[in-house]
PDB file of C-alpha atoms in Angstrom:
ATOM      1  CA  GLU A   1     110.337 106.468 122.562  1.00 72.00           C
ATOM      2  CA  LEU A   2     111.085 106.471 118.835  1.00 78.00           C
ATOM      3  CA  ASN A   3     108.327 105.493 116.395  1.00 90.00           C
ATOM      4  CA  PHE A   4     108.849 105.187 112.665  1.00 94.00           C
ATOM      5  CA  GLN A   5     107.104 104.308 109.422  1.00 97.00           C
ATOM      6  CA  LEU A   6     109.103 102.954 106.477  1.00 98.00           C
ATOM      7  CA  TRP A   7     108.224 102.884 102.780  1.00 98.00           C
ATOM      8  CA  ILE A   8     110.308 100.958 100.203  1.00 98.00           C
ATOM      9  CA  TYR A   9     109.897 101.507  96.444  1.00 98.00           C
ATOM     10  CA  ASN A  10     111.304  99.538  93.519  1.00 97.00           C
ATOM     11  CA  ARG A  11     113.195 101.134  90.629  1.00 94.00           C
ATOM     12  CA  TRP A  12     109.897 101.967  88.872  1.00 96.00           C
ATOM     13  CA  GLY A  13     108.514 103.801  91.871  1.00 96.00           C
ATOM     14  CA  GLN A  14     106.073 101.071  92.902  1.00 97.00           C
ATOM     15  CA  LEU A  15     105.534 100.732  96.643  1.00 98.00           C
ATOM     16  CA  ILE A  16     106.723  97.268  97.675  1.00 97.00           C
ATOM     17  CA  TYR A  17     106.748  97.611 101.465  1.00 98.00           C
ATOM     18  CA  THR A  18     105.323  99.802 104.162  1.00 97.00           C
ATOM     19  CA  GLY A  19     105.475  99.173 107.880  1.00 96.00           C
ATOM     20  CA  SER A  20     107.055  99.967 111.203  1.00 95.00           C
ATOM     21  CA  LYS A  21     109.162  96.835 111.731  1.00 91.00           C
ATOM     22  CA  GLY A  22     111.831  97.063 109.008  1.00 91.00           C
ATOM     23  CA  TRP A  23     111.898  95.365 105.620  1.00 96.00           C
ATOM     24  CA  ASP A  24     112.907  91.701 105.384  1.00 96.00           C
ATOM     25  CA  GLY A  25     114.001  91.897 101.726  1.00 96.00           C
ATOM     26  CA  THR A  26     110.947  90.170 100.300  1.00 97.00           C
ATOM     27  CA  ILE A  27     108.151  91.165  97.959  1.00 96.00           C
ATOM     28  CA  GLU A  28     104.886  89.263  98.467  1.00 94.00           C
ATOM     29  CA  GLY A  29     106.791  86.505 100.274  1.00 95.00           C
ATOM     30  CA  ASN A  30     109.523  86.077  97.635  1.00 97.00           C
ATOM     31  CA  ASP A  31     113.105  87.330  97.768  1.00 97.00           C
ATOM     32  CA  ALA A  32     113.336  90.760  96.179  1.00 97.00           C
ATOM     33  CA  PRO A  33     115.635  90.847  93.146  1.00 97.00           C
ATOM     34  CA  ASN A  34     119.035  92.499  93.301  1.00 97.00           C
ATOM     35  CA  GLY A  35     118.854  96.116  92.314  1.00 97.00           C
ATOM     36  CA  THR A  36     118.339  99.677  93.415  1.00 97.00           C
ATOM     37  CA  TYR A  37     115.506 100.623  95.741  1.00 98.00           C
ATOM     38  CA  SER A  38     114.472 103.892  97.301  1.00 98.00           C
ATOM     39  CA  TYR A  39     113.111 104.502 100.764  1.00 98.00           C
ATOM     40  CA  LEU A  40     111.304 107.058 102.863  1.00 98.00           C
ATOM     41  CA  VAL A  41     111.352 106.844 106.637  1.00 97.00           C
ATOM     42  CA  SER A  42     109.313 109.119 108.855  1.00 97.00           C
ATOM     43  CA  TYR A  43     110.051 109.012 112.555  1.00 94.00           C
ATOM     44  CA  ASN A  44     108.835 110.885 115.571  1.00 92.00           C
ATOM     45  CA  TYR A  45     110.154 111.281 119.068  1.00 90.00           C
ATOM     46  CA  LEU A  46     110.009 113.543 122.095  1.00 87.00           C
ATOM     47  CA  LEU A  47     112.784 116.084 122.526  1.00 85.00           C
ATOM     48  CA  GLU A  48     112.573 117.977 125.799  1.00 87.00           C
ATOM     49  CA  GLU A  49     108.852 117.104 125.993  1.00 87.00           C
ATOM     50  CA  VAL A  50     108.192 118.451 122.471  1.00 89.00           C
ATOM     51  CA  ALA A  51     107.041 116.048 119.733  1.00 90.00           C
ATOM     52  CA  GLU A  52     109.408 116.135 116.747  1.00 90.00           C
ATOM     53  CA  THR A  53     108.957 114.494 113.338  1.00 93.00           C
ATOM     54  CA  GLN A  54     111.720 113.932 110.792  1.00 94.00           C
ATOM     55  CA  GLU A  55     111.768 112.393 107.303  1.00 97.00           C
ATOM     56  CA  LYS A  56     114.704 110.859 105.482  1.00 97.00           C
ATOM     57  CA  ARG A  57     114.822 109.695 101.868  1.00 98.00           C
ATOM     58  CA  GLY A  58     117.489 107.796 100.042  1.00 98.00           C
ATOM     59  CA  VAL A  59     118.454 104.893  97.840  1.00 98.00           C
ATOM     60  CA  PHE A  60     120.211 101.600  98.440  1.00 98.00           C
ATOM     61  CA  THR A  61     121.364  98.647  96.379  1.00 97.00           C
ATOM     62  CA  LEU A  62     120.200  95.173  97.372  1.00 97.00           C
ATOM     63  CA  ILE A  63     122.873  92.547  96.708  1.00 96.00           C
ATOM     64  CA  ARG A  64     122.371  88.931  97.724  1.00 89.00           C
TER      65      ARG A  64
END
């Protein structure tokens, strides 16, 4: 089973989303503006009965 936690930050480094379901592209119930966002995802899983944790960071551009 794969479990993950996701953090999304706006261009000024403010946290706009955190959760384990995926981001729906909104900020406080409103559509997020077009632009560049950064993310951090931390996920854990079992590999041959050993718990492993990985982190990935990156950026993406939201275009509507």
